[in-house]
C-alpha positions as semicolon CSV with decimal commas, in nm:
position;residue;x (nm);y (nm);z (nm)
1;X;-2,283;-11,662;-6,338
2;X;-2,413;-11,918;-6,581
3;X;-2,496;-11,910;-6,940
4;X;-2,837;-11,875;-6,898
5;X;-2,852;-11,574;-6,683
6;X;-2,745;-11,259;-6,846
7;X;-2,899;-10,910;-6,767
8;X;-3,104;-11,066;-6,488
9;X;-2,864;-10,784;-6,292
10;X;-3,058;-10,521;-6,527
11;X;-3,436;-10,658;-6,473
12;X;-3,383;-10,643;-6,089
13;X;-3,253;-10,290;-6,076
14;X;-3,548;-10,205;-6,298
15;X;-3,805;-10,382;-6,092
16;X;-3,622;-10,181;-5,804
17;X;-3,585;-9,853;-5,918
18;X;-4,020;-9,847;-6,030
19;X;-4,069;-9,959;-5,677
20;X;-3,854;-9,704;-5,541
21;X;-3,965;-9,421;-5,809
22;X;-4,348;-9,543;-5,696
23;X;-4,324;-9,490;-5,317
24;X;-4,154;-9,149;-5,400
25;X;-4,469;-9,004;-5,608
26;X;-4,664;-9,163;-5,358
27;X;-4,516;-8,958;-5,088
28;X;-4,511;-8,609;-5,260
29;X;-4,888;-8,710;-5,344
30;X;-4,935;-8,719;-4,983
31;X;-4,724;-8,437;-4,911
32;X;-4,933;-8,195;-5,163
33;X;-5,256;-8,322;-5,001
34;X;-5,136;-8,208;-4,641
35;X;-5,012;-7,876;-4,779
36;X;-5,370;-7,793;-4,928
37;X;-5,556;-7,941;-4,604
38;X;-5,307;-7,705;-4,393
39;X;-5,382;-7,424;-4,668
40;X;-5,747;-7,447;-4,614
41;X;-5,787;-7,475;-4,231
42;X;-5,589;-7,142;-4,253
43;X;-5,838;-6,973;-4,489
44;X;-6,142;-7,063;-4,253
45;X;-5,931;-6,935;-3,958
46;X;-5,869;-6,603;-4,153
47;X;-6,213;-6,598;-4,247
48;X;-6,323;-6,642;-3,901
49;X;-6,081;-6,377;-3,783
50;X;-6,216;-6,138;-3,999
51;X;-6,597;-6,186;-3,942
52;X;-6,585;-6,192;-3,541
53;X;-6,570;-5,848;-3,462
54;X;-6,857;-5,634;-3,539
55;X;-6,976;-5,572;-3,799
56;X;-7,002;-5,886;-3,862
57;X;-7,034;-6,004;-4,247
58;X;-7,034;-6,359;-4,397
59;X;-6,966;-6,256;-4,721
60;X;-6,663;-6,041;-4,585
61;X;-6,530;-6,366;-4,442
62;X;-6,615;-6,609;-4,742
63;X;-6,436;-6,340;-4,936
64;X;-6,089;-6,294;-4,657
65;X;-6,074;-6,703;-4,641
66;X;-6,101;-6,724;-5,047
67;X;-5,862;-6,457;-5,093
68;X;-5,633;-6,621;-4,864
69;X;-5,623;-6,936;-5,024
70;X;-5,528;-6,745;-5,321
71;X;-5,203;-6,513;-5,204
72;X;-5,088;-6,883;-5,001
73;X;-5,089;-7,154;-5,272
74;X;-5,149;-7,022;-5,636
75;X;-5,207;-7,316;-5,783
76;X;-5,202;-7,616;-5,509
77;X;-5,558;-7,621;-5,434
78;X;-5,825;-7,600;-5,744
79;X;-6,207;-7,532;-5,737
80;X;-6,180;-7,351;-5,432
81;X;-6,476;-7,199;-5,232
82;X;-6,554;-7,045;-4,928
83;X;-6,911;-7,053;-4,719
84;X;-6,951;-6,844;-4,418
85;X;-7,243;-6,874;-4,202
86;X;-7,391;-6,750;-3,840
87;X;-7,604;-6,778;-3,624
88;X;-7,564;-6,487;-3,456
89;X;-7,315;-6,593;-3,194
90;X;-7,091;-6,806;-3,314
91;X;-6,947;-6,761;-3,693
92;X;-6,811;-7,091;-3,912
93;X;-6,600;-7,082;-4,244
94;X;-6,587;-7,362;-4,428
95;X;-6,333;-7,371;-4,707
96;X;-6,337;-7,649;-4,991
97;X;-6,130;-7,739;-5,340
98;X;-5,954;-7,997;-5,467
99;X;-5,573;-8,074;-5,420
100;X;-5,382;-8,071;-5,777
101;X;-5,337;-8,441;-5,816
102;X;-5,004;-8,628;-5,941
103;X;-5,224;-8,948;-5,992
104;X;-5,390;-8,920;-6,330
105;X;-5,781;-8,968;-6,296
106;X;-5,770;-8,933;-5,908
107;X;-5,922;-8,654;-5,733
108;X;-5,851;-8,548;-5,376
109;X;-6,099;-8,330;-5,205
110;X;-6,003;-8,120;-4,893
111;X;-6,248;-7,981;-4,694
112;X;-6,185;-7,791;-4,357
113;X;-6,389;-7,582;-4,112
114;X;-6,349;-7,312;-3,823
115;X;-6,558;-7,191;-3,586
116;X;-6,525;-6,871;-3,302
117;X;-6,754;-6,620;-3,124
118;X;-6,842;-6,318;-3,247
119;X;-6,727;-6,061;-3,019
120;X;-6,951;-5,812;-2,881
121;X;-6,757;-5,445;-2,774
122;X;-6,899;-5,385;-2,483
123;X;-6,823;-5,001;-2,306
């Protein structure tokens, strides 16, 4: 070692352990995004379940795939809402909200949608 380079051991590990500490929030950042995307396909598919068979009510599956998201994450996804629509044959839930963010002043939206027949009981 020579005179001139003391604690340049100590500056490296630093530079290290930020680069290291980085990727790490970068990967739970990722990690929480997938959860709420996973979280909110769910809700539509719920929502969808519970609107094909008759009688069949949007507002009863808006309300199932909200609820769900709910009971499943408490506090992972924010701003949630749920739209249900038909057109008589085929019924689509579309959940959206907002992933809780570990990036100050970033916002991560998450939007997912299912679709399935209404199903007519036939004798």
């Amino acid at each position: 070692m020579l005179a001139g380079e003391r604690g340049d051991d100590n500056v490296a590990a630093a530079v290290i352990f930020s680069a290291i500490l980085l990727v790490a929030w970068a990967i739970l950042q990722v990690a929480v995004v997938l959860l709420g995307r996973g979280i909110a396909l769910e809700a539509a598919r719920d929502g969808v379940h519970s609107a094909r068979l008759p009688p069949m009510n949007t507002a009863t599956a808006a309300s199932a795939a909200a609820g769900y998201v709910t009971r499943a994450t408490g506090s992972w996804l924010t701003d949630v809402a749920a739209h249900a629509e038909s057109d008589g044959r085929i019924v689509t839930v579309t959940v959206t909200g907002q992933a809780v963010s570990l990036v100050p002043f970033a916002h991560f939206p998450i939007r997912q949608t299912s679709s399935g027949p209404i199903e007519e009981l036939t004798p």
